[in-house]
XYZ file of N, CA and C in Angstrom:
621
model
N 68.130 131.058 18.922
C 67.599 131.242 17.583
C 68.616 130.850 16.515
N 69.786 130.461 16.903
C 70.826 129.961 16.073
C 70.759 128.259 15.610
N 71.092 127.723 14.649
C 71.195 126.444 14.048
C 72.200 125.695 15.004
N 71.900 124.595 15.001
C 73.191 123.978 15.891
C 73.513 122.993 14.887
N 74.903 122.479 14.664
C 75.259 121.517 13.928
C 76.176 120.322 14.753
N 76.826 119.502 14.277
C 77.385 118.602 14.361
C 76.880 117.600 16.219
N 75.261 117.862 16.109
C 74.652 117.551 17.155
C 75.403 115.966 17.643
N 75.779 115.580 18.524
C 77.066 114.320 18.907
C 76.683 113.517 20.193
N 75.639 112.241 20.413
C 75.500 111.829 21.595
C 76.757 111.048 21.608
N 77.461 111.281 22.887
C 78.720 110.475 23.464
C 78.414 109.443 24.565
N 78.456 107.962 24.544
C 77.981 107.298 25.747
C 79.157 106.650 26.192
N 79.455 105.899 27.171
C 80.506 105.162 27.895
C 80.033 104.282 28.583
N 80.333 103.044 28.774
C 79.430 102.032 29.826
C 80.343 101.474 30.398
N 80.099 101.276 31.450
C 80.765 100.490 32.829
C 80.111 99.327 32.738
N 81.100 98.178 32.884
C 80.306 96.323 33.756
C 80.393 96.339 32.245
N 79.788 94.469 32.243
C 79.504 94.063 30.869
C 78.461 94.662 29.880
N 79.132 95.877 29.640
C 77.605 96.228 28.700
C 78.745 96.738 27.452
N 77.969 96.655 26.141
C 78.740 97.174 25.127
C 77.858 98.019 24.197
N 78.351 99.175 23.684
C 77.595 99.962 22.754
C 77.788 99.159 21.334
N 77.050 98.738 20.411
C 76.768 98.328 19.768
C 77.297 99.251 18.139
N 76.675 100.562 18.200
C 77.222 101.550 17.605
C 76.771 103.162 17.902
N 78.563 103.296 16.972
C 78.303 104.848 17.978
C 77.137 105.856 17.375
N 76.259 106.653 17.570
C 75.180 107.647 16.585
C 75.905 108.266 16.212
N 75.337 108.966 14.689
C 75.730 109.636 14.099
C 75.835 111.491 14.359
N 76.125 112.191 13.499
C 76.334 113.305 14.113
C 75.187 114.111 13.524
N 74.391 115.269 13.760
C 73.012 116.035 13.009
C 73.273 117.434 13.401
N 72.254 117.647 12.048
C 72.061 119.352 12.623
C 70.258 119.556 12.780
N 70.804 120.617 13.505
C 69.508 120.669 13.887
C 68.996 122.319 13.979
N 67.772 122.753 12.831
C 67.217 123.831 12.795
C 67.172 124.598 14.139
N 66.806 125.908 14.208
C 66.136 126.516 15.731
C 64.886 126.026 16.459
N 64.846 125.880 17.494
C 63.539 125.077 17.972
C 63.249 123.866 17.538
N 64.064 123.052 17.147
C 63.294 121.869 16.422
C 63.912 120.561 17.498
N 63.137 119.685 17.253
C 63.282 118.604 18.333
C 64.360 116.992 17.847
N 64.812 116.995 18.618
C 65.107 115.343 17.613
C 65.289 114.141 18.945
N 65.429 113.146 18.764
C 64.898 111.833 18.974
C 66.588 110.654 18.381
N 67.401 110.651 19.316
C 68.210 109.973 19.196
C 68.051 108.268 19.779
N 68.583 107.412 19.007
C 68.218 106.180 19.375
C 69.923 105.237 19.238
N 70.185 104.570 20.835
C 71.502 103.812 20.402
C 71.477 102.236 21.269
N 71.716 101.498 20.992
C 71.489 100.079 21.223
C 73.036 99.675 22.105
N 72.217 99.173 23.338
C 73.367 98.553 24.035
C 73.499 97.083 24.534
N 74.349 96.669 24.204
C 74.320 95.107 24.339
C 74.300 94.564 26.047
N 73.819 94.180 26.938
C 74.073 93.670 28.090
C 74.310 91.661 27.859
N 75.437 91.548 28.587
C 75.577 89.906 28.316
C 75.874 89.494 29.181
N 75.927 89.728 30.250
C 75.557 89.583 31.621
C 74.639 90.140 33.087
N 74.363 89.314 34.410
C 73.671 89.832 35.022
C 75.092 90.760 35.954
N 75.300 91.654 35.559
C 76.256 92.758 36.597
C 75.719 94.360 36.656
N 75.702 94.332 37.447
C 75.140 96.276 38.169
C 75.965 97.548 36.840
N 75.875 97.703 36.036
C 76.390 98.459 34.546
C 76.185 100.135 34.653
N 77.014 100.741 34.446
C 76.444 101.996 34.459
C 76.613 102.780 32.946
N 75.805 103.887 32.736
C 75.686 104.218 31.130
C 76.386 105.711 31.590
N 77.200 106.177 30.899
C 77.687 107.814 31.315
C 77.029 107.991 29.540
N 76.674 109.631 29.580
C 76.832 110.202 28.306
C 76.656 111.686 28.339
N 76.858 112.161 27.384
C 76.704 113.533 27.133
C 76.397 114.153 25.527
N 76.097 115.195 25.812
C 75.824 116.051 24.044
C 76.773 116.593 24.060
N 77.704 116.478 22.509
C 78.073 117.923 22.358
C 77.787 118.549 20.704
N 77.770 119.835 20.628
C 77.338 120.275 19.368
C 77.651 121.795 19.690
N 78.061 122.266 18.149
C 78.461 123.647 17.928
C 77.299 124.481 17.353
N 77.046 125.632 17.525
C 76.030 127.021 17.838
C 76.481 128.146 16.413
N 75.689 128.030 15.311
C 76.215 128.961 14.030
C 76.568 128.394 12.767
N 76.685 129.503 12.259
C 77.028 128.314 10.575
C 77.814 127.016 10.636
N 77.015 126.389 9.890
C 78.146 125.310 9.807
C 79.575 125.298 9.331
N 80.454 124.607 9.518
C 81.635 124.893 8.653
C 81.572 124.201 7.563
N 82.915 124.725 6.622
C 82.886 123.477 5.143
C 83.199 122.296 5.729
N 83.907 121.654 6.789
C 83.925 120.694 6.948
C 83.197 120.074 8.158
N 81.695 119.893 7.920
C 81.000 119.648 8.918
C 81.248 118.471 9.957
N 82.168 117.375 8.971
C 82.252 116.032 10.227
C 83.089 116.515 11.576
N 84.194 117.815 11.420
C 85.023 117.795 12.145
C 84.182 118.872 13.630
N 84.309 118.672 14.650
C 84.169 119.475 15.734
C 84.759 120.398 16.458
N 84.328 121.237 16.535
C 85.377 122.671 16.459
C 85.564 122.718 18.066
N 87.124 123.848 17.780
C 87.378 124.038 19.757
C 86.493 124.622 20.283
N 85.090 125.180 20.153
C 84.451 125.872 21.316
C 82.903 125.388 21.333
N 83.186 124.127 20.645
C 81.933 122.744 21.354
C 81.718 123.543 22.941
N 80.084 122.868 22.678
C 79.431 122.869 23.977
C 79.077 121.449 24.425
N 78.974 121.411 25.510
C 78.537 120.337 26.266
C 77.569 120.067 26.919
N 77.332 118.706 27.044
C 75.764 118.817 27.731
C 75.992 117.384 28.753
N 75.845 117.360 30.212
C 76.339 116.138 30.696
C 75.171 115.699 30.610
N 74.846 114.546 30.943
C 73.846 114.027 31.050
C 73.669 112.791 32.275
N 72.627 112.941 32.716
C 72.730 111.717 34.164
C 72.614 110.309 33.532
N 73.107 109.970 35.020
C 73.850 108.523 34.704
C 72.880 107.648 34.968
N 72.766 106.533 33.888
C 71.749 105.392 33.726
C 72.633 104.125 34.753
N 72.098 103.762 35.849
C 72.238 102.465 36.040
C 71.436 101.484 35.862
N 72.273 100.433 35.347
C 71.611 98.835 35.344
C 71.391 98.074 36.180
N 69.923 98.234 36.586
C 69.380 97.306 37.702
C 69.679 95.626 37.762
N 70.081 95.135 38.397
C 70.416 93.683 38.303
C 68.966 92.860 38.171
N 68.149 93.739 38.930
C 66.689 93.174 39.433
C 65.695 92.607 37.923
N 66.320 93.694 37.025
C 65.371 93.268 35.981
C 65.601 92.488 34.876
N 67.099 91.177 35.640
C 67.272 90.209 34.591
C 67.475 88.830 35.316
N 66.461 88.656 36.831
C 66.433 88.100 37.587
C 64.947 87.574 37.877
N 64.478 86.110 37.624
C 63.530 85.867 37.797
C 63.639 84.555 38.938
N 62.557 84.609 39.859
C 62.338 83.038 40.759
C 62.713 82.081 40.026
N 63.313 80.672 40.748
C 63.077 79.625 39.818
C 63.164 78.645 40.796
N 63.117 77.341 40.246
C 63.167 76.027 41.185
C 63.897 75.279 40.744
N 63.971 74.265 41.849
C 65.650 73.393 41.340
C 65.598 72.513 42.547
N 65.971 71.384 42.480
C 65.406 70.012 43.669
C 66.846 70.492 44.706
N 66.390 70.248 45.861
C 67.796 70.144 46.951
C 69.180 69.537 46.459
N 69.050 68.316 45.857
C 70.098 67.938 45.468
C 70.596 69.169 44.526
N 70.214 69.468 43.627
C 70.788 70.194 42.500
C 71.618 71.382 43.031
N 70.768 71.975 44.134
C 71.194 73.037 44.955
C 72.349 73.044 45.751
N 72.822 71.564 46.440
C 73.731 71.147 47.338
C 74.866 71.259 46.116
N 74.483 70.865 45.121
C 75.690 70.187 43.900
C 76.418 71.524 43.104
N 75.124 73.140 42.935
C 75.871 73.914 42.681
C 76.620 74.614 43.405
N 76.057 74.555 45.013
C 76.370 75.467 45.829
C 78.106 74.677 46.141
N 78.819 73.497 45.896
C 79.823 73.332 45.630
C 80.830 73.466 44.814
N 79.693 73.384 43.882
C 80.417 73.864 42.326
C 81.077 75.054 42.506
N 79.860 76.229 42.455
C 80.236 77.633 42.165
C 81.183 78.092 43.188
N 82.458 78.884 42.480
C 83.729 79.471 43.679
C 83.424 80.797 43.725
N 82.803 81.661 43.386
C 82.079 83.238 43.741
C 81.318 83.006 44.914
N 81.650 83.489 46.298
C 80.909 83.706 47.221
C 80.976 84.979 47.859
N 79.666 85.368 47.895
C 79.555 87.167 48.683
C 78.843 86.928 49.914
N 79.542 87.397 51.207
C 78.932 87.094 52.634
C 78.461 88.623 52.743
N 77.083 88.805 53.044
C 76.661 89.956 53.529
C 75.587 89.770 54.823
N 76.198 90.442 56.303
C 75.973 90.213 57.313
C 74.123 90.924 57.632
N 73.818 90.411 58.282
C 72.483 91.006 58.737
C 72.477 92.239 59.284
N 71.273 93.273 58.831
C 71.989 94.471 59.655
C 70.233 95.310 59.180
N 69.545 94.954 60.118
C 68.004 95.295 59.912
C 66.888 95.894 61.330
N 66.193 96.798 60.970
C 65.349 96.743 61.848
C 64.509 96.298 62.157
N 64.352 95.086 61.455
C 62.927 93.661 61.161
C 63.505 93.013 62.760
N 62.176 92.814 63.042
C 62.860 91.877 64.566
C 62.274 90.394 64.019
N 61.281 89.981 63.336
C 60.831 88.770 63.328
C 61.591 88.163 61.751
N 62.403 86.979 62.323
C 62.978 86.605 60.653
C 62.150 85.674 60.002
N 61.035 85.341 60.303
C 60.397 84.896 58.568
C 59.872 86.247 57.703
N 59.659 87.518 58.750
C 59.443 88.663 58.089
C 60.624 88.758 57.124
N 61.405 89.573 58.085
C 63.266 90.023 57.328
C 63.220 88.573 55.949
N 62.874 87.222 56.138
C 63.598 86.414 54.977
C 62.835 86.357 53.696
N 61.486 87.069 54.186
C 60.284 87.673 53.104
C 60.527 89.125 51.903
N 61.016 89.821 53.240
C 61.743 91.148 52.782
C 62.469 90.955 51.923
N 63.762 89.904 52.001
C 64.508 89.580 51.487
C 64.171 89.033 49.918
N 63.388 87.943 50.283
C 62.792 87.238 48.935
C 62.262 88.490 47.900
N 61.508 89.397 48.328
C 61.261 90.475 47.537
C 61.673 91.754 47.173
N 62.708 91.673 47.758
C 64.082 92.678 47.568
C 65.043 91.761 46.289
N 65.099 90.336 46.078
C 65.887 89.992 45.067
C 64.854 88.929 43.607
N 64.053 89.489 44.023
C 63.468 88.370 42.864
C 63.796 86.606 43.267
N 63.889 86.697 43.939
C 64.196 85.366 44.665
C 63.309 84.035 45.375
N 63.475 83.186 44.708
C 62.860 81.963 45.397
C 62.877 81.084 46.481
N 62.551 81.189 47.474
C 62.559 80.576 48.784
C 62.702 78.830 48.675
N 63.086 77.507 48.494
C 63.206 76.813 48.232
C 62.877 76.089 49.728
N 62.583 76.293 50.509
C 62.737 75.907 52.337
C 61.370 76.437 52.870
N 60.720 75.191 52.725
C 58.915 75.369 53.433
C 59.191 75.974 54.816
N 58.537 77.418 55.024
C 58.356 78.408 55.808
C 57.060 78.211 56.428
N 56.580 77.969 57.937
C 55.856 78.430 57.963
C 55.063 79.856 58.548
N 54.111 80.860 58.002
C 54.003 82.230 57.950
C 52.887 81.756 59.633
N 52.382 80.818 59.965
C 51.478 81.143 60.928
C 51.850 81.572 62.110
N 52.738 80.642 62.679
C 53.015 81.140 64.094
C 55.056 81.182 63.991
N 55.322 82.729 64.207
C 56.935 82.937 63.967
C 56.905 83.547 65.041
N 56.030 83.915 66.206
C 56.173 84.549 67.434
C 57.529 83.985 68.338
N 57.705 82.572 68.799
C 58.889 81.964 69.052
C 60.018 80.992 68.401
N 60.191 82.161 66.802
C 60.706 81.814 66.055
C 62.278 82.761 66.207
N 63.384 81.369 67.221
C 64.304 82.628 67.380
C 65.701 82.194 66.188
N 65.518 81.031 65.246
C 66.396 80.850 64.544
C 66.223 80.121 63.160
N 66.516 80.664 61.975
C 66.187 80.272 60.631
C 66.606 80.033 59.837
N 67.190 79.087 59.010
C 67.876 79.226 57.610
C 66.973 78.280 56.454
N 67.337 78.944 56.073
C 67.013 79.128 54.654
C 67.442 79.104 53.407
N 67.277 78.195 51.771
C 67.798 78.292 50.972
C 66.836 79.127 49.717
N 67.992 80.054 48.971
C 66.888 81.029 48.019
C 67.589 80.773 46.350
N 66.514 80.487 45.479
C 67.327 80.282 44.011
C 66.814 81.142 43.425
N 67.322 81.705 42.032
C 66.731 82.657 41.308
C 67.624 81.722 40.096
N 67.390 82.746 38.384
C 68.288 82.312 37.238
C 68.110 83.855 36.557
N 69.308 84.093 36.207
C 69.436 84.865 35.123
C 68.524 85.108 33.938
N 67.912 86.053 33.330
C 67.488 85.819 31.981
C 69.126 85.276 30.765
N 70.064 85.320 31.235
C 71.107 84.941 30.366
C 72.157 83.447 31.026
N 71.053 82.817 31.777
C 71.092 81.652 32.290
C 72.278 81.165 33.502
N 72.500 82.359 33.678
C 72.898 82.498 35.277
C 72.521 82.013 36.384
N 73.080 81.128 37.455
C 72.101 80.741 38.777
C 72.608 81.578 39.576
N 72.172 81.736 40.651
C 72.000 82.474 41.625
C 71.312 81.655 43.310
N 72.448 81.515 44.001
C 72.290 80.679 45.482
C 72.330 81.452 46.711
N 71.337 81.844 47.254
C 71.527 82.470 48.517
C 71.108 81.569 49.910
N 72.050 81.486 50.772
C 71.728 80.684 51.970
C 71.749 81.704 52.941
N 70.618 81.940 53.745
C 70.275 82.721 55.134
C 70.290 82.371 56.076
N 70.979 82.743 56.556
C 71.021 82.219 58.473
C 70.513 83.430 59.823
N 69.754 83.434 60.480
C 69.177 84.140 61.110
C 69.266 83.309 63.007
N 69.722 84.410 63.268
C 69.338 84.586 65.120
C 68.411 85.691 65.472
N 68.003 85.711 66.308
C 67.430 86.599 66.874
C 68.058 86.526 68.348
N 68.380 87.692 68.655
C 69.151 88.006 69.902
C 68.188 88.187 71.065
N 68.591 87.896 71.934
C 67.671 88.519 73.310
C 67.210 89.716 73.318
N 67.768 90.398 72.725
C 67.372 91.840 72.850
C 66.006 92.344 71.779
N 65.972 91.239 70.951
C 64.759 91.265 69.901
C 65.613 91.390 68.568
N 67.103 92.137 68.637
C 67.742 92.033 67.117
C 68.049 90.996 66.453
N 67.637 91.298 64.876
C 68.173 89.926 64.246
C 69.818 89.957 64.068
N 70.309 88.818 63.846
C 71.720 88.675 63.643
C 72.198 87.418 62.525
N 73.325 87.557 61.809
C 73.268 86.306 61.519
C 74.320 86.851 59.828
N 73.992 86.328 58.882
C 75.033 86.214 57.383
C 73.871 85.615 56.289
N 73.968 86.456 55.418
C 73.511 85.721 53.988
C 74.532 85.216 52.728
N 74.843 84.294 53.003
C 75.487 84.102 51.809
C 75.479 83.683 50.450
N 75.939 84.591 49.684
C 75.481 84.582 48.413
C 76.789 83.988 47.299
N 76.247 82.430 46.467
C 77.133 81.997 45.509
C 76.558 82.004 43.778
N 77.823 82.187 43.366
C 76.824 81.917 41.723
C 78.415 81.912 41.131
N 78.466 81.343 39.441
C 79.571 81.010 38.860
C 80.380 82.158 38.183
N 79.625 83.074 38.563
C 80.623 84.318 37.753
C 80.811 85.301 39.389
N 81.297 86.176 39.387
C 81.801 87.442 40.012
C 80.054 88.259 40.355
N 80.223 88.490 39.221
C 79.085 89.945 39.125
C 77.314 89.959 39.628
N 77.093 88.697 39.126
C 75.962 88.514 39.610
C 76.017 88.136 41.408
N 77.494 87.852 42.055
C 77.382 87.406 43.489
C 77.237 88.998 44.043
N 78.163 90.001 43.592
C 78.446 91.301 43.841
C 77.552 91.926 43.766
N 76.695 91.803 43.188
C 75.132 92.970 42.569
C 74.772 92.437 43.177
N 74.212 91.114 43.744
C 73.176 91.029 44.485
C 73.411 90.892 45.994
N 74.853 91.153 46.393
C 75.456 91.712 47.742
C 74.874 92.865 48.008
N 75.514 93.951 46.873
C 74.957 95.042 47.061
C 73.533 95.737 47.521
N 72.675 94.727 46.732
C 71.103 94.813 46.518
C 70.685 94.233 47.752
N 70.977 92.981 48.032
C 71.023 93.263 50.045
C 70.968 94.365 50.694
N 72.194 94.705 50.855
C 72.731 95.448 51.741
C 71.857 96.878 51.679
N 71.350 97.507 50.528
C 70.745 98.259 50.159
C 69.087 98.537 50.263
N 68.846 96.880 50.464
C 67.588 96.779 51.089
C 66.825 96.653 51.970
N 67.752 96.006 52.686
C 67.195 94.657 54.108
C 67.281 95.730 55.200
N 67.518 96.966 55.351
C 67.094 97.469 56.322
C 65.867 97.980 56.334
N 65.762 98.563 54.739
C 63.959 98.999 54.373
C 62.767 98.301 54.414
N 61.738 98.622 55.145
C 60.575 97.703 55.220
C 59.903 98.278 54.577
N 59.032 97.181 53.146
C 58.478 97.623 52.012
C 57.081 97.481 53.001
């Protein structure tokens, strides 16, 4: 039933993300609601995380309201991550172009196969829809019954004009397991790393 004053959202961001500006500080009646709004810049495709918290003091205000007194309260607040997925769209691009970046670009992320998919045009499907990703390598879906080995090239682009190269290589073992390396290139760091991760995080799950 007490007034709270010098109401204070605090944020912090991890990866390329930048707060734009910091919010201001409020008070706020008993029971009453408010609606904070703060703008964050992303300028790259990298996995970003947002930390923040409230803090604000409980009772009269003081005469000097900007300042925050020693027995602030706190409020943590859960942590926002930045999906890589939602600045990643399919795209196309002729073989040559593909051969020419996949030399270019020096960021390469090897992430090994490690799935309970036994058939790999399945697992390289999984895959395609685990990254927003474009299959560039005519598949065919009819008969993969004595389909014991596959590769594959996958393109995507940044919404901030990023490429993105994944080459798949697939065995299938005698035993029915798949085996094999995806390797993933692109011209920066972050976008090879996030979408290592986003592998690795997926390709065992069957959607």
């Amino acid at each position: 039933s007490d007034p709270v004053h010098n109401v204070c959202l605090e944020l912090a961001t991890v990866g390329d993300l930048k707060l734009c500006e910091r919010p201001q500080n409020y008070a706020m009646a008993p029971h009453a609601t408010l609606n904070i709004r703060a703008n964050i810049k992303v300028s790259s495709t990298e996995t970003g995380i947002i930390y923040g918290n409230i803090i604000y003091d409980v009772g009269p205000a003081p005469s000097n309201s900007a300042n925050i007194g020693d027995g602030s309260s706190m409020v943590i607040l859960s942590d926002v991550h930045i999906d890589i997925m939602d600045y990643i769209t399919p795209a196309e691009c002729s073989q040559l172009q593909y051969r020419s970046m996949w030399a270019e670009f020096e960021w390469e992320n090897k992430v090994a196969v490690n799935t309970t998919i036994t058939d790999p045009v399945k697992y390289l499907r999984h895959v395609v829809a685990c990254t927003n990703m474009k299959c560039l390598t005519p598949i065919d879906d009819q008969d993969t019954s004595e389909c014991g080995f596959l590769a594959a090239n996958l393109y995507a682009k940044s919404i901030f004009g990023e490429d993105a190269l994944v080459n798949v290589s697939i065995e299938r073992q005698r035993d029915g397991v798949l085996s094999g390396n995806l390797r993933i290139r692109s011209k920066t760091q972050g976008i090879a790393l996030s979408l290592g991760d986003k592998i690795t995080l997926k390709q065992k799950v069957t959607e």
